[in-house]
Tab-separated table of C-alpha atoms in Angstrom:
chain	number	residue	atom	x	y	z
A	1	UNK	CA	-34.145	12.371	30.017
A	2	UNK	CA	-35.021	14.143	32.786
A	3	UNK	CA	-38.208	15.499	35.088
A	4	UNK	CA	-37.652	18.849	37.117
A	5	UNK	CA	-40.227	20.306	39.007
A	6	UNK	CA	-40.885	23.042	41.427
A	7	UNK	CA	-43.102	22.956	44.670
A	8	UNK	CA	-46.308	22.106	44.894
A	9	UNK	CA	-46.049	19.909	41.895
A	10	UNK	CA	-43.323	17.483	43.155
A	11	UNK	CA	-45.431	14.431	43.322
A	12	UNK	CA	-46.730	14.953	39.798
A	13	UNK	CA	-42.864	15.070	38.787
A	14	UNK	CA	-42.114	11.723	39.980
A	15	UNK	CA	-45.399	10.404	38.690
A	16	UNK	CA	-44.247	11.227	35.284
A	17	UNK	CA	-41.171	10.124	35.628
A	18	UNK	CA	-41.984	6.673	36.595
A	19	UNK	CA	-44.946	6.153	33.615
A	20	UNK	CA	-42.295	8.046	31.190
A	21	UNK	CA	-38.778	6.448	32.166
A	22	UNK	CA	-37.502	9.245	32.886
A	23	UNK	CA	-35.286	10.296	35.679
A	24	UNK	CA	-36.002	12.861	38.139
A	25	UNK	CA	-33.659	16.228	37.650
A	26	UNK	CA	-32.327	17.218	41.092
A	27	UNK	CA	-31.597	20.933	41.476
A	28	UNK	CA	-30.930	23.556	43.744
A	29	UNK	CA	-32.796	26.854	44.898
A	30	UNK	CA	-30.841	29.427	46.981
A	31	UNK	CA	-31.200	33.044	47.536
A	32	UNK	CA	-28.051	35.002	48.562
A	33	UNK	CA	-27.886	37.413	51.545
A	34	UNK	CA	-28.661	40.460	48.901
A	35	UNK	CA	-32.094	38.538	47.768
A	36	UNK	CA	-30.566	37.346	44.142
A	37	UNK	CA	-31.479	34.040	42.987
A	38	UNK	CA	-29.102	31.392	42.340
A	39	UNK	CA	-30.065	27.912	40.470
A	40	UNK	CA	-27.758	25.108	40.644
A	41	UNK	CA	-28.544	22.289	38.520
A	42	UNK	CA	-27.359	18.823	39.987
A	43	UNK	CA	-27.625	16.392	36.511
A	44	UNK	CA	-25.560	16.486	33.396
A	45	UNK	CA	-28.643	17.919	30.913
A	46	UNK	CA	-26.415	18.087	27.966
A	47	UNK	CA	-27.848	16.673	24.766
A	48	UNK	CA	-31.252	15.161	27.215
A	49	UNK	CA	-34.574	15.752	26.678
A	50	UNK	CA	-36.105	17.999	29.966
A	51	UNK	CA	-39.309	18.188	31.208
A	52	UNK	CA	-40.040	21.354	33.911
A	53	UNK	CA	-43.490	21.518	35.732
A	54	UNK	CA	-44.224	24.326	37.873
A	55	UNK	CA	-46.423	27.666	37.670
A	56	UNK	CA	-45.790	31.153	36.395
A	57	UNK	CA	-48.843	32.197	38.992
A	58	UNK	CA	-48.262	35.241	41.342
A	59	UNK	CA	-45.787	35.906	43.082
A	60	UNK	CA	-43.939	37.138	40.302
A	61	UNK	CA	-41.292	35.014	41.980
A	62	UNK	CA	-42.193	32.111	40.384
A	63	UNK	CA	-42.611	33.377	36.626
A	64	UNK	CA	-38.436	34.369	37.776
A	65	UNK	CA	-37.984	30.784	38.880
A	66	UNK	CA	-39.076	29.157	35.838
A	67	UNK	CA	-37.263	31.550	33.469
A	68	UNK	CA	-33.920	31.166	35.611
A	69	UNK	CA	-34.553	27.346	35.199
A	70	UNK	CA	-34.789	27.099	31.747
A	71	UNK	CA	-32.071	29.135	30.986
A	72	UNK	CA	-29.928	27.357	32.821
A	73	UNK	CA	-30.956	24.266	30.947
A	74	UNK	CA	-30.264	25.671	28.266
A	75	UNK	CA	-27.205	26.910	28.904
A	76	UNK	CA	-26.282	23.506	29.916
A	77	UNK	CA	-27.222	22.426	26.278
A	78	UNK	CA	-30.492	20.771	26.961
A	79	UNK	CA	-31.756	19.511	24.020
A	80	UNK	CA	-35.315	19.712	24.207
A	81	UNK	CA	-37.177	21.556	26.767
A	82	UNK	CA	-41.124	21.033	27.643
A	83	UNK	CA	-42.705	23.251	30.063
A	84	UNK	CA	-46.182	21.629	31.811
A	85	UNK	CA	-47.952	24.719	33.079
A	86	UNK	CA	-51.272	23.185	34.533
A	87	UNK	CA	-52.473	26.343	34.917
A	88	UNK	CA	-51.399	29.662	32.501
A	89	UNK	CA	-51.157	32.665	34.372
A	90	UNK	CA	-51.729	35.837	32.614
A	91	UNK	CA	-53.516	33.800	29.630
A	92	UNK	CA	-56.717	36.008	30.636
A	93	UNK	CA	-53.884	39.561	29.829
A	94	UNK	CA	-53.965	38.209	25.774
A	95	UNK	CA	-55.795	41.344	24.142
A	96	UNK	CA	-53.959	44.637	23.011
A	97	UNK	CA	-55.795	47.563	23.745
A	98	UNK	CA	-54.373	51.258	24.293
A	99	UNK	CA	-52.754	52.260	27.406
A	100	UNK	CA	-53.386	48.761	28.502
A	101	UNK	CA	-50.475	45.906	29.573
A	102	UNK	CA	-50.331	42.592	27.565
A	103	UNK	CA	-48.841	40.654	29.767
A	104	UNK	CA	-49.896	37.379	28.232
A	105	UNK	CA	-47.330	38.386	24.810
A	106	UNK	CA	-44.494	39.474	27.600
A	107	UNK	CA	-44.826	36.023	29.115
A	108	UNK	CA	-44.555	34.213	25.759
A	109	UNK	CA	-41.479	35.934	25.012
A	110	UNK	CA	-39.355	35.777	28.186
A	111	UNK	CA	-40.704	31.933	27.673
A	112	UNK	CA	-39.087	31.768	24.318
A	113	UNK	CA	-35.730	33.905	25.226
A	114	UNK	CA	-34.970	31.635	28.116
A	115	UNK	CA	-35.182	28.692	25.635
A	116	UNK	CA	-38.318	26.902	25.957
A	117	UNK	CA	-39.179	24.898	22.928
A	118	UNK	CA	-42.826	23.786	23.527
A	119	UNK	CA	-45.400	24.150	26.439
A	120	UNK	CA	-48.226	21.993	27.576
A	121	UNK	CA	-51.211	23.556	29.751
A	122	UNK	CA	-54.805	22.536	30.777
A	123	UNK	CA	-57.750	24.793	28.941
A	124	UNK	CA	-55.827	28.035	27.717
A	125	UNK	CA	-58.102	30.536	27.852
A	126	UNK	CA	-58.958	31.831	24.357
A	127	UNK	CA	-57.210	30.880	21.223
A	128	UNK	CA	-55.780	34.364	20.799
A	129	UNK	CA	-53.669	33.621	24.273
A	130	UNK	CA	-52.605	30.867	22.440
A	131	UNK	CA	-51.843	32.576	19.159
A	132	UNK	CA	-49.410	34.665	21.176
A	133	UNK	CA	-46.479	31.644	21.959
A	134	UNK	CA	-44.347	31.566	19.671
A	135	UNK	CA	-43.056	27.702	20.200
A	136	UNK	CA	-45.685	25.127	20.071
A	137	UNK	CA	-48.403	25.132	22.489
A	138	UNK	CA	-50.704	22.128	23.340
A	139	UNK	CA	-53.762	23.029	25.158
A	140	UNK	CA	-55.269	19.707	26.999
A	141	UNK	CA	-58.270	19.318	28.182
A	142	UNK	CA	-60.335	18.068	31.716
A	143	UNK	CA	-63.762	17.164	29.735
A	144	UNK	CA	-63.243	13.702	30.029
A	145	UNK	CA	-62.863	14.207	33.706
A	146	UNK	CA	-66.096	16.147	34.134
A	147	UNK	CA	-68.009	13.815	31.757
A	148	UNK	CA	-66.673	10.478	33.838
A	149	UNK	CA	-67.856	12.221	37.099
A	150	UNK	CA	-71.031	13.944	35.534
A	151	UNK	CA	-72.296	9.989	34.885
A	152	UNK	CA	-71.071	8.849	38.257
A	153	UNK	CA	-73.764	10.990	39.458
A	154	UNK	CA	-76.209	9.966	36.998
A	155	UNK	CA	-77.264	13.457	36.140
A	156	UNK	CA	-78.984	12.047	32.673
A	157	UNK	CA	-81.326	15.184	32.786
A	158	UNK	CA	-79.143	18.188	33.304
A	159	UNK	CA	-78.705	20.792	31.406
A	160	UNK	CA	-75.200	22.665	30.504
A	161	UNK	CA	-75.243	26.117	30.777
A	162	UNK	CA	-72.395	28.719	29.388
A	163	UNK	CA	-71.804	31.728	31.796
A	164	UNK	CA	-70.652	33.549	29.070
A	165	UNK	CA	-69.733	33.633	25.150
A	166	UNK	CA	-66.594	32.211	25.888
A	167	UNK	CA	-67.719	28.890	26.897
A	168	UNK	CA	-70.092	28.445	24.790
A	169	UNK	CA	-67.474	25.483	22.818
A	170	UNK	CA	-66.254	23.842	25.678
A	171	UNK	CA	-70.170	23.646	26.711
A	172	UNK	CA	-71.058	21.896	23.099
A	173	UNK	CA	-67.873	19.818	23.525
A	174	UNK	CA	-69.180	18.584	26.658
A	175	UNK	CA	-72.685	17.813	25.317
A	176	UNK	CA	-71.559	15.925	22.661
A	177	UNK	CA	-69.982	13.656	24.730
A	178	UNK	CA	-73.568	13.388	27.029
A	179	UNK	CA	-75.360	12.002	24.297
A	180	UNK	CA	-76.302	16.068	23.950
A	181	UNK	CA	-76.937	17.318	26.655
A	182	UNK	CA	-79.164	20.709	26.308
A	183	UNK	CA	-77.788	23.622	26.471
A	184	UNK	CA	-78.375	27.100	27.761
A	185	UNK	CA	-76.505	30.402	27.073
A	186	UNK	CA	-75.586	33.229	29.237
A	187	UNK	CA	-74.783	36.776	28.400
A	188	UNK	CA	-73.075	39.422	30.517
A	189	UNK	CA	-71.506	42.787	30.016
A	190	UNK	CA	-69.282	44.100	32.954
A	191	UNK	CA	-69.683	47.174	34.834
A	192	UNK	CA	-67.442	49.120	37.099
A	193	UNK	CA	-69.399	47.437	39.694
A	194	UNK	CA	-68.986	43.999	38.824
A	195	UNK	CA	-71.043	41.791	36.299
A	196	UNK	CA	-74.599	42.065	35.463
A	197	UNK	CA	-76.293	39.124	33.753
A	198	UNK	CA	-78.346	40.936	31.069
A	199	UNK	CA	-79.879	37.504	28.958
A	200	UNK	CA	-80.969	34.169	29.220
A	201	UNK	CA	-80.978	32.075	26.096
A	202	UNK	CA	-82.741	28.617	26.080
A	203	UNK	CA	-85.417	27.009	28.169
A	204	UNK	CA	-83.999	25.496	31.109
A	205	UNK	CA	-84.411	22.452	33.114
A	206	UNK	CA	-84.483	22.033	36.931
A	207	UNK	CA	-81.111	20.312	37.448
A	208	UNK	CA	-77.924	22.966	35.928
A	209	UNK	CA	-74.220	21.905	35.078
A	210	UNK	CA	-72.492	25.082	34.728
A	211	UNK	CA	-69.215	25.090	32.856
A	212	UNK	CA	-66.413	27.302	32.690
A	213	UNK	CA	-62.652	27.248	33.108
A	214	UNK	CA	-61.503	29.454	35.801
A	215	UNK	CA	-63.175	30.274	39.277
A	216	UNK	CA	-61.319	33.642	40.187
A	217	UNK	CA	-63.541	35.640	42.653
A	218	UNK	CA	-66.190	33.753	41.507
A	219	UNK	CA	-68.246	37.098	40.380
A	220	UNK	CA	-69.737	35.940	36.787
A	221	UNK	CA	-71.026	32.771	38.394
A	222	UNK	CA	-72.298	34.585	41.323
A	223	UNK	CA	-74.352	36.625	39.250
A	224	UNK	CA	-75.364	33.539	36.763
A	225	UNK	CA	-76.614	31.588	40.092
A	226	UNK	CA	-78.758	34.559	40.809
A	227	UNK	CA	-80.187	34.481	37.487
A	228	UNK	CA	-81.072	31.124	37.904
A	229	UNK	CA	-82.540	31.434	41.489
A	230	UNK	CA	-84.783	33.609	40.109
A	231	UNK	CA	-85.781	31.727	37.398
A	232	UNK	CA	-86.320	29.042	40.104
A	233	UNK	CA	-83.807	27.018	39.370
A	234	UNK	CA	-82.874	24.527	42.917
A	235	UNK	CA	-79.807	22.285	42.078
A	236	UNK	CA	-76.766	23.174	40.285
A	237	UNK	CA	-73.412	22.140	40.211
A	238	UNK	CA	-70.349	24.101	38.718
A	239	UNK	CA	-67.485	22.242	36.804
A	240	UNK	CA	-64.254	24.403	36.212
A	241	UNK	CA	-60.577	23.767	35.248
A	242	UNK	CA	-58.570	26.008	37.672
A	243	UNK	CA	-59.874	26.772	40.672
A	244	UNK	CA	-58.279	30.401	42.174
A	245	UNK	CA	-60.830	30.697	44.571
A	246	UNK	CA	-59.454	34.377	45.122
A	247	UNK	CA	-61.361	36.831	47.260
A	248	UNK	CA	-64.842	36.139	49.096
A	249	UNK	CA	-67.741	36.718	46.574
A	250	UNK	CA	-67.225	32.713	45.691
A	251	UNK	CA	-68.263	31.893	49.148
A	252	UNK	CA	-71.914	32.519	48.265
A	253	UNK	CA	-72.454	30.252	45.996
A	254	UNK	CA	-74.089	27.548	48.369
A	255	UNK	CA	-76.616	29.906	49.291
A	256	UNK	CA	-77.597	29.836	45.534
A	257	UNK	CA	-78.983	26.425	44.977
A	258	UNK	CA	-75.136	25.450	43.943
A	259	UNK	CA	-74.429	21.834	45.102
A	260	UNK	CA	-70.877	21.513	44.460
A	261	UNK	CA	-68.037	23.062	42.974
A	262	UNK	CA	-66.036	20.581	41.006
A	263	UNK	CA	-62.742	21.618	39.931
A	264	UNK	CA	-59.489	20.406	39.061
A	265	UNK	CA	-55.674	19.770	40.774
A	266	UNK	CA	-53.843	22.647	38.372
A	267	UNK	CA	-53.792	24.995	40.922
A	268	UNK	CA	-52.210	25.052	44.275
A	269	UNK	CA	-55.911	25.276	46.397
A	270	UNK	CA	-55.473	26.417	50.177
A	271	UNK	CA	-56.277	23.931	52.728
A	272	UNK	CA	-59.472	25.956	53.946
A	273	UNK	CA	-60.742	25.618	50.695
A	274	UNK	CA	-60.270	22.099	50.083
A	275	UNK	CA	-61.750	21.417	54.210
A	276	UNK	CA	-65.180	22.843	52.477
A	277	UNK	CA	-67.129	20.004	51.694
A	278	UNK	CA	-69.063	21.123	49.025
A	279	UNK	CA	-66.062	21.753	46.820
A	280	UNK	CA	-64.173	18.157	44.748
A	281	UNK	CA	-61.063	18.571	43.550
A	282	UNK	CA	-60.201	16.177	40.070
A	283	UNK	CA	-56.758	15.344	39.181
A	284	UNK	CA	-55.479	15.716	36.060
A	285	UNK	CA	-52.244	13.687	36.297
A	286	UNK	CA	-53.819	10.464	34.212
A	287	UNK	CA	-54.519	12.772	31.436
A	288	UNK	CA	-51.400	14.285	31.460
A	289	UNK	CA	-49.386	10.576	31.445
A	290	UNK	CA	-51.756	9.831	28.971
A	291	UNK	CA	-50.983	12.819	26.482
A	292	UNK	CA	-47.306	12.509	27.294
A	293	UNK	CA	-47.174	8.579	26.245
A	294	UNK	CA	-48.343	9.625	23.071
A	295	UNK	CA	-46.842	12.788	22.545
């Protein structure tokens, strides 16, 4: 049984394989003069049980480095091949509408072609990017980590507030588990222009724990700080499962009453972002040995 594992998620690799037994897969990575990619893998896989962590994240290049990994896996006669993507690009590309892409149902079924049998990922998006897979999907998630630190800081009278419909079940997930926590409800529509908050549902309190799972450019909670600004909200802090930290507009959050930005380690984060000191990064590889041990 082995672990394989592209860059940055090495260290997780042999983490796993120490708590699983496993060994670690050794391959190679070489492009030739004309730019083609050429995998060599370095372990007899035949009739073992693989394990491949990496990201399908832009550059498309690594999406192509995954793919030609697996099917070479495969080809070697594998037997069982999990893919750990922390973080699942394209999950947010899952709805079919006309003259649109669907790039979430194209990654599915490269996934399945190159012979992937199941796939384990932190917070999926929506289940209808999960409905897309064909092969078995197992969608973990980072509450416990964000409950643990929550009562580290002994923020006993918060209140959780959901940006937007979609979090509105992670948000009572999260309550539940904080004795019930309140919570407050946010609804947006988007323009061409960006997002405009157009409701507030539920009285609020002076202390906010917002929720979501993905900081891209940061716009929706942007514009939910602002809401709560003006309602005269002062503290808030911001708990979120992949941090992308894309763009600029996220950089304004401090200047609206936002304390710190807690996410977790399923993305690659740039050093300048991690050097800010109002943003915590959580790992996620205890939950992941966890689910694994049981699995």
């Amino acid at each position: 049984m082995f672990v394989f594992s592209y860059s940055p998620f090495e260290s997780l690799g042999k983490a796993l394989a120490q708590a699983l037994s496993y060994r670690v897969g050794n391959f190679q990575k070489i492009h030739f003069s004309n730019q083609e990619l050429h995998l060599t893998v370095q372990e007899n896989v035949a009739h073992q049980s693989c394990i491949l962590i990496g990201s399908i994240s832009p550059p498309d290049s690594n999406l192509w480095d995954i793919l030609a990994l697996v099917h070479t896996l495969k080809k070697e006669s594998a037997e069982k091949i999990s893919l750990i993507l922390p973080y699942l690009a394209y999950s947010r590309q899952e709805k079919e509408e006309p003259q649109q892409s669907q790039l979430c149902a194209l990654v599915a079924d490269l996934l399945e072609k190159a012979g992937v049998d199941e796939i384990l990922t932190f917070d999926i998006h929506s289940p209808g990017s999960k409905a897309l897979f064909p092969m078995p999907l197992y969608s973990l998630s980072t509450e416990a980590l964000f409950v643990q630190k929550l009562r580290q800081l002994a923020w006993d009278d918060a209140q959780i507030l959901s940006p937007d419909q979609g979090a509105i079940e992670r948000c009572e997930r999260l309550s539940k588990q904080l004795n019930n926590f309140p919570i407050a409800r946010m609804k947006k529509t988007r323009t061409s222009q960006g997002i405009t908050q157009i409701a507030l549902e539920g009285t609020l309190k002076n202390r906010i724990v917002i929720l979501d799972d993905i900081l891209d450019t940061g716009q929706t909670l942007v514009a939910c700080c602002k809401t709560l600004v003006e309602k005269g909200i002062q503290e808030i802090l911001i708990m979120v499962t992949h941090g992308l930290f894309t763009g600029t507009t996220w950089q304004n959050l401090p200047e609206l009453a936002v304390k710190r930005v807690y996410c977790t380690d399923t993305c690659p984060i740039k050093k300048e972002v991690l050097a800010l000191p109002w943003i915590d990064v959580l790992p996620t590889q205890d939950l992941l040995i966890k689910f694994l041990k049981k699995f």
